[in-house]
Amino acid sequence: MTTATDAETAPATNPASTDGRGAVVLSGITKLYGDQVAVDDLSLTVQPGEFISLLGPSGCGKTTTLRMIAGFEHPDAGDIRVSGKSVLNAPPYRRDVNTVFQAYALFPHLSVAENVAYGLQQRRTPKAEIRDKVTQALDLVQMHRFGDRKPTQLSGGQQQRIALARALVNQPSVLLLDEPLGALDRQLREEMQLELKLLQARLGITFIFVTHDQGEALSMSDRIAIMRAGRIEQLADADTVYARPASAYVAAFVGQQNFFRGRIEESGAAIASPHALVRAAKATLTGTGQGEAAVRPEYIRIAADDPTETTDANTARGELIGVSHLGDTMQYLVRLGDEQSLIVRRPTPDAPALQVGDPVLCTWAAHHVLLFPADDAAQEGGYVAPPTTV
């Protein structure tokens, strides 16, 4: 397994700011449930005002990590510091953090304004101050005119805004978000992604966002921590995670990849798979064992096959078994053999007119090829080979 190096996990800004308000530092935290390791010696530094996402499949430890920062779970080892102070012995209500969950947990018998005011009332905040803070919080999420309504009178997106206002009304230094958009439909979820990022930029509050949705993480985050089996596999900005994944696991989980498995050849610069010799621009593998090559669908060109044309590396012949219109792109599913298919995506204006059943030739450039050791990480990361029958 590839783990993030110190250089990769180091924040881009001045390390001295890790003691500032909103900084979160996890140092070697481990969480066990019986003999199961949920979080395994994990270290992470989040800068004040940073938007960072914990991304990974179910069971990778991302929500457990968030719950330990919030105080709902306690690590078996390690330390957690928020704004420069250890919070290991502090209950949730004594930590300068607030949490927004996927289930908004609004009180149905209270009005919107009363829901937002609830935390302030528990702290015995003066009534005049409560009124001002609730107004400010509702204004932040553009919900002031709904203050007298009950949660059941609101849409899912409006309820999500109220949950955010309730979390922000205490002006925490860190906001923890545990898949808060998961219950929304696609269009509303995309709208809320933009609103969340704009809100975070305006407030300057540290956001730690847990999601299994790569699109959410890519579109909103300053940095993304890809988690695997309780550890961070890679920690980097969206461009780096997408274009230069640290492992086959990351490559498979972020976006889609076409994987070719086979023998390592050409001094570590190529993979000889049953259906194609896949060559990278430079050698990155060692030895002569098994390896994997990955090519993203958008980097593959497709055309009607000319059987008289000779082929070299980075070409594959197959049969077109599916064509899908995705709006701005056309997607082609190509069968290379009984256990190998390719997904190809081309911009709609430039997409070739091909029909199911056509013999096709797929080609790609060496600089778009990524090479990895073979360790079944692609399947673990979420990659499932396209079907070879339709």
Coordinates of C-alpha atoms in Angstrom, one line a residue:
M1 CA 0.0 0.0 0.0
T2 CA 1.2 3.5 -0.8
T3 CA 0.9 6.0 2.0
A4 CA 1.2 9.8 1.9
T5 CA 4.7 11.1 2.5
D6 CA 5.5 13.9 4.8
A7 CA 6.1 16.2 1.8
E8 CA 2.6 15.4 0.4
T9 CA 0.8 15.8 3.7
A10 CA 2.5 19.1 4.6
P11 CA 0.2 22.1 4.1
A12 CA 1.3 24.7 1.6
T13 CA 1.2 27.6 4.0
N14 CA 3.4 28.6 6.9
P15 CA 3.5 25.7 9.5
A16 CA 3.7 28.3 12.2
S17 CA 0.0 29.0 11.6
T18 CA -1.0 25.5 12.8
D19 CA -1.5 27.1 16.3
G20 CA -3.9 29.7 15.0
R21 CA -7.6 29.7 15.5
G22 CA -9.2 27.1 13.2
A23 CA -6.0 25.0 12.9
V24 CA -6.6 21.2 13.4
V25 CA -3.6 18.8 14.0
L26 CA -4.1 15.1 14.2
S27 CA -1.0 13.3 15.5
G28 CA -0.8 9.6 15.1
I29 CA -4.5 8.9 16.0
T30 CA -5.7 5.4 16.1
K31 CA -9.2 4.1 16.8
L32 CA -10.0 0.4 17.4
Y33 CA -13.4 -1.3 17.6
G34 CA -12.5 -4.6 19.2
D35 CA -9.8 -6.1 17.0
Q36 CA -10.9 -4.0 14.0
V37 CA -8.7 -0.9 13.2
A38 CA -10.9 1.9 12.0
V39 CA -8.2 4.6 12.0
D40 CA -4.6 3.6 11.8
D41 CA -1.9 5.9 13.1
L42 CA -3.3 8.8 11.1
S43 CA -1.6 12.3 11.0
L44 CA -3.0 15.3 9.3
T45 CA -2.5 19.1 9.6
V46 CA -5.3 21.4 8.5
Q47 CA -4.5 25.1 8.2
P48 CA -6.9 27.9 9.6
G49 CA -9.5 28.7 6.9
E50 CA -8.7 25.7 4.8
F51 CA -11.4 23.6 3.1
I52 CA -10.2 20.0 3.2
S53 CA -12.2 16.9 2.3
L54 CA -11.8 13.4 3.6
L55 CA -12.7 11.2 0.6
G56 CA -13.0 7.5 0.4
P57 CA -15.4 4.5 0.3
S58 CA -17.5 3.2 3.2
G59 CA -15.4 1.8 5.9
C60 CA -12.2 3.7 5.1
G61 CA -12.3 5.6 8.4
K62 CA -13.2 9.1 7.2
T63 CA -16.4 9.5 9.4
T64 CA -14.7 8.0 12.4
T65 CA -11.9 10.6 12.0
L66 CA -14.4 13.4 11.8
R67 CA -16.2 12.1 14.9
M68 CA -13.0 12.0 16.9
I69 CA -12.3 15.7 16.0
A70 CA -15.9 16.5 17.1
G71 CA -15.5 14.6 20.3
F72 CA -18.2 11.9 19.7
E73 CA -15.5 9.2 19.5
H74 CA -12.2 9.1 21.4
P75 CA -8.9 7.8 19.9
D76 CA -7.1 4.9 21.5
A77 CA -3.8 6.6 20.7
G78 CA -2.5 9.9 19.4
D79 CA -3.5 13.5 20.0
I80 CA -6.0 16.0 18.5
R81 CA -5.3 19.7 18.7
V82 CA -7.8 22.4 17.7
S83 CA -6.5 26.0 17.5
G84 CA -3.3 25.0 19.2
K85 CA -4.9 23.2 22.2
S86 CA -5.3 19.5 22.8
V87 CA -9.0 18.5 23.0
L88 CA -8.6 14.9 24.0
N89 CA -10.2 15.4 27.4
A90 CA -12.8 18.0 26.2
P91 CA -16.4 16.9 25.6
P92 CA -18.0 17.9 22.3
Y93 CA -19.7 21.0 23.7
R94 CA -16.3 22.3 25.0
R95 CA -14.6 22.1 21.6
D96 CA -14.6 25.1 19.3
V97 CA -16.1 23.1 16.5
N98 CA -19.6 22.4 15.2
T99 CA -20.9 19.5 13.1
V100 CA -23.4 19.3 10.3
F101 CA -24.7 15.8 9.6
Q102 CA -26.4 14.2 6.6
A103 CA -29.5 13.8 8.8
Y104 CA -30.1 17.4 9.7
A105 CA -31.8 16.5 13.0
L106 CA -33.9 19.7 13.1
F107 CA -36.6 19.9 15.9
P108 CA -39.9 19.5 14.0
H109 CA -41.9 21.3 16.8
L110 CA -39.6 24.4 16.8
S111 CA -39.6 27.1 14.2
V112 CA -36.6 27.7 12.0
A113 CA -35.4 30.6 14.2
E114 CA -35.9 28.5 17.3
N115 CA -33.9 25.7 15.9
V116 CA -31.0 28.1 15.1
A117 CA -31.3 29.6 18.6
Y118 CA -31.3 26.3 20.5
G119 CA -27.5 26.1 21.0
L120 CA -27.3 29.7 22.1
Q121 CA -30.1 29.1 24.6
Q122 CA -28.3 26.1 26.0
R123 CA -25.3 28.3 26.7
R124 CA -27.6 30.9 28.4
T125 CA -26.7 33.6 25.9
P126 CA -28.7 36.8 26.6
K127 CA -31.9 37.0 24.6
A128 CA -31.0 40.2 22.8
E129 CA -27.7 38.6 21.7
I130 CA -29.5 35.5 20.6
R131 CA -31.9 37.5 18.4
D132 CA -29.0 39.3 16.7
K133 CA -27.0 36.2 16.2
V134 CA -29.9 34.2 14.8
T135 CA -30.7 37.0 12.4
Q136 CA -27.1 37.1 11.2
A137 CA -26.9 33.3 10.8
L138 CA -30.1 33.2 8.8
D139 CA -29.0 36.0 6.6
L140 CA -25.7 34.1 5.9
V141 CA -27.7 31.2 4.4
Q142 CA -30.4 33.5 2.8
M143 CA -33.2 32.0 5.0
H144 CA -34.2 35.0 7.1
R145 CA -37.7 35.2 5.6
F146 CA -38.4 31.6 6.6
G147 CA -37.6 32.1 10.3
D148 CA -41.2 31.5 11.5
R149 CA -41.7 28.3 9.5
K150 CA -41.4 24.8 10.8
P151 CA -38.8 22.4 9.3
T152 CA -41.5 20.3 7.7
Q153 CA -42.6 23.3 5.6
L154 CA -39.2 23.5 4.0
S155 CA -37.5 21.7 1.1
G156 CA -34.5 19.5 1.6
G157 CA -32.1 22.2 0.4
Q158 CA -33.8 24.8 2.8
Q159 CA -33.5 22.3 5.7
Q160 CA -29.8 21.9 4.9
R161 CA -29.3 25.7 5.0
I162 CA -31.0 25.8 8.4
A163 CA -28.7 23.0 9.7
L164 CA -25.7 25.1 8.5
A165 CA -27.1 28.3 10.2
R166 CA -27.5 26.4 13.4
A167 CA -23.9 25.2 13.2
L168 CA -22.5 28.6 12.3
V169 CA -24.5 30.7 14.9
N170 CA -21.9 29.9 17.6
Q171 CA -19.2 31.2 15.3
P172 CA -17.0 28.0 15.6
S173 CA -13.4 28.1 14.4
V174 CA -13.9 24.7 12.7
L175 CA -17.0 23.4 10.9
L176 CA -17.2 19.6 10.4
L177 CA -19.5 18.3 7.7
D178 CA -20.4 14.7 7.5
E179 CA -21.8 14.0 4.0
P180 CA -24.4 16.9 4.5
L181 CA -25.5 16.9 0.8
G182 CA -26.1 13.1 0.5
A183 CA -29.9 13.4 0.8
L184 CA -30.3 16.0 -1.9
D185 CA -31.0 15.4 -5.6
R186 CA -28.3 15.9 -8.1
Q187 CA -29.1 19.4 -9.2
L188 CA -29.7 20.8 -5.7
R189 CA -26.5 19.0 -4.5
E190 CA -24.5 20.8 -7.2
E191 CA -26.1 24.1 -6.3
M192 CA -25.3 23.6 -2.6
Q193 CA -21.7 22.6 -3.4
L194 CA -21.2 26.1 -4.9
E195 CA -23.0 27.8 -2.0
L196 CA -20.9 26.0 0.6
K197 CA -17.7 27.0 -1.1
L198 CA -18.7 30.6 -1.4
L199 CA -19.9 30.6 2.2
Q200 CA -16.6 29.1 3.5
A201 CA -14.6 31.7 1.5
R202 CA -16.7 34.5 2.9
L203 CA -16.4 33.4 6.5
G204 CA -12.9 32.1 6.5
I205 CA -13.8 29.3 8.8
T206 CA -12.0 26.0 8.5
F207 CA -14.2 23.3 6.8
I208 CA -13.5 19.6 7.2
F209 CA -15.8 17.8 4.8
V210 CA -16.4 14.0 4.7
T211 CA -17.7 12.6 1.5
H212 CA -17.6 9.5 -0.7
D213 CA -18.5 11.6 -3.7
Q214 CA -15.4 12.5 -5.7
G215 CA -17.2 15.3 -7.6
E216 CA -18.0 17.1 -4.3
A217 CA -14.4 16.8 -3.1
L218 CA -12.9 17.9 -6.5
S219 CA -15.2 20.9 -6.9
M220 CA -14.9 22.4 -3.4
S221 CA -11.7 21.4 -1.6
D222 CA -8.4 23.2 -1.2
R223 CA -6.9 19.8 -0.5
I224 CA -8.3 16.3 -0.6
A225 CA -7.2 13.4 1.7
I226 CA -7.9 10.1 0.0
M227 CA -8.4 7.5 2.7
R228 CA -7.9 3.8 2.6
A229 CA -8.1 1.3 5.5
G230 CA -7.9 4.0 8.1
R231 CA -4.9 5.8 6.6
I232 CA -4.3 8.6 4.2
E233 CA -3.3 7.3 0.8
Q234 CA -2.7 10.7 -0.8
L235 CA -3.2 14.3 0.4
A236 CA -3.0 17.0 -2.3
D237 CA -5.0 19.5 -4.3
A238 CA -7.6 18.4 -6.8
D239 CA -5.3 18.8 -9.8
T240 CA -2.6 16.7 -8.3
V241 CA -5.0 13.9 -7.1
Y242 CA -6.6 13.7 -10.5
A243 CA -3.6 14.0 -12.8
R244 CA -0.9 12.5 -10.6
P245 CA -2.5 9.9 -8.3
A246 CA 0.0 8.3 -5.9
S247 CA -1.3 4.8 -6.3
A248 CA -3.7 2.6 -8.4
Y249 CA -6.2 2.9 -5.5
V250 CA -6.3 6.7 -5.8
A251 CA -6.3 6.5 -9.6
A252 CA -9.4 4.2 -9.5
F253 CA -11.3 6.1 -6.9
V254 CA -10.9 9.6 -8.4
G255 CA -12.6 9.8 -11.8
Q256 CA -12.7 6.7 -14.1
Q257 CA -9.7 4.8 -15.4
N258 CA -9.1 2.1 -17.9
F259 CA -6.7 -0.4 -16.3
F260 CA -4.4 -2.8 -18.2
R261 CA -2.7 -5.5 -16.1
G262 CA 0.2 -7.5 -17.4
R263 CA 4.0 -8.0 -17.3
I264 CA 6.3 -5.1 -16.7
E265 CA 8.5 -4.6 -19.7
E266 CA 10.9 -2.1 -21.4
S267 CA 12.8 -1.5 -18.1
G268 CA 9.7 -0.4 -16.2
A269 CA 8.2 1.9 -18.9
A270 CA 5.5 -0.4 -20.3
I271 CA 2.9 -3.1 -19.4
A272 CA 2.3 -6.0 -21.7
S273 CA -1.3 -6.8 -21.3
P274 CA -3.2 -9.5 -23.3
H275 CA -4.8 -6.8 -25.5
A276 CA -2.3 -4.0 -25.7
L277 CA 1.3 -3.0 -25.0
V278 CA 0.8 0.1 -22.9
R279 CA 3.8 2.4 -22.8
A280 CA 4.3 5.4 -20.6
A281 CA 6.5 8.4 -21.4
K282 CA 9.1 7.3 -18.8
A283 CA 9.9 4.3 -16.7
T284 CA 8.5 4.4 -13.2
L285 CA 8.4 0.6 -12.3
T286 CA 11.1 -1.8 -11.3
G287 CA 11.5 -5.5 -11.8
T288 CA 9.8 -7.8 -14.3
G289 CA 6.7 -8.8 -12.4
Q290 CA 3.1 -7.8 -12.8
G291 CA 2.0 -4.2 -13.0
E292 CA -0.9 -2.0 -14.1
A293 CA -1.3 0.8 -16.6
A294 CA -4.1 3.3 -16.3
V295 CA -5.5 5.6 -19.0
R296 CA -8.5 7.9 -18.5
P297 CA -11.4 7.7 -20.9
E298 CA -11.1 11.3 -22.1
Y299 CA -7.5 10.6 -23.2
I300 CA -8.4 7.8 -25.6
R301 CA -9.1 8.5 -29.3
I302 CA -11.5 6.1 -31.2
A303 CA -12.1 5.6 -34.9
A304 CA -13.4 3.0 -37.3
D305 CA -10.8 0.2 -37.6
D306 CA -8.7 -0.1 -40.7
P307 CA -7.5 -3.8 -40.7
T308 CA -4.6 -2.9 -43.0
E309 CA -3.1 -0.4 -40.5
T310 CA -0.3 -1.8 -38.4
T311 CA -0.3 -1.0 -34.7
D312 CA 2.4 -0.5 -32.1
A313 CA 2.2 0.4 -28.4
N314 CA -0.8 2.3 -27.0
T315 CA -3.3 1.0 -29.5
A316 CA -6.1 -1.6 -29.1
R317 CA -8.5 -3.1 -31.5
G318 CA -12.0 -4.1 -30.4
E319 CA -15.7 -4.1 -31.0
L320 CA -18.0 -1.2 -30.1
I321 CA -20.7 -2.6 -27.8
G322 CA -22.3 0.6 -26.5
V323 CA -22.7 4.3 -27.3
S324 CA -24.1 6.8 -24.7
H325 CA -24.9 10.5 -25.2
L326 CA -23.8 12.4 -22.1
G327 CA -24.6 15.9 -23.3
D328 CA -21.2 17.5 -23.8
T329 CA -19.5 14.2 -24.4
M330 CA -20.1 10.9 -26.2
Q331 CA -19.2 7.7 -24.3
Y332 CA -18.2 4.5 -26.1
L333 CA -17.9 1.1 -24.6
V334 CA -15.4 -1.1 -26.5
R335 CA -14.9 -4.8 -26.0
L336 CA -11.3 -5.9 -26.3
G337 CA -11.8 -9.5 -25.1
D338 CA -13.8 -11.6 -22.7
E339 CA -12.3 -9.9 -19.6
Q340 CA -11.3 -6.5 -20.9
S341 CA -13.3 -3.5 -22.1
L342 CA -12.5 0.2 -22.6
I343 CA -14.5 3.3 -21.8
V344 CA -13.8 6.1 -24.2
R345 CA -15.2 9.7 -24.0
R346 CA -14.9 12.3 -26.7
P347 CA -16.3 15.8 -26.9
T348 CA -19.7 15.7 -28.7
P349 CA -18.8 18.0 -31.6
D350 CA -15.7 16.0 -32.4
A351 CA -17.1 12.5 -31.7
P352 CA -16.9 10.0 -34.6
A353 CA -20.2 8.6 -35.9
L354 CA -19.9 4.9 -35.0
Q355 CA -22.5 2.2 -34.6
V356 CA -22.7 -0.7 -32.1
G357 CA -21.0 -3.7 -33.7
D358 CA -18.4 -1.6 -35.6
P359 CA -14.8 -2.8 -35.3
V360 CA -12.8 0.2 -33.8
L361 CA -9.3 1.2 -33.2
C362 CA -8.4 3.0 -29.9
T363 CA -5.2 5.0 -29.4
W364 CA -3.7 7.1 -26.7
A365 CA -0.5 9.1 -26.0
A366 CA 2.3 7.8 -23.8
H367 CA 2.2 11.0 -21.6
H368 CA -1.3 10.1 -20.6
V369 CA -0.3 6.7 -19.3
L370 CA 0.2 6.0 -15.5
L371 CA 2.0 3.0 -14.3
F372 CA 1.5 1.2 -10.9
P373 CA 2.6 -2.0 -9.2
A374 CA -0.1 -4.6 -9.4
D375 CA -1.7 -5.0 -5.9
D376 CA -5.5 -5.2 -6.7
A377 CA -5.8 -1.7 -5.5
A378 CA -7.8 -0.6 -8.5
Q379 CA -10.6 -2.9 -7.5
E380 CA -10.3 -1.9 -3.9
G381 CA -10.5 1.8 -4.9
G382 CA -13.8 1.3 -6.6
Y383 CA -12.9 0.4 -10.2
V384 CA -15.1 -2.3 -11.7
A385 CA -14.2 -3.5 -15.2
P386 CA -16.9 -2.5 -17.8
P387 CA -19.1 -5.5 -18.8
T388 CA -18.2 -7.2 -22.0
T389 CA -21.8 -8.1 -22.9
V390 CA -24.8 -5.9 -23.4

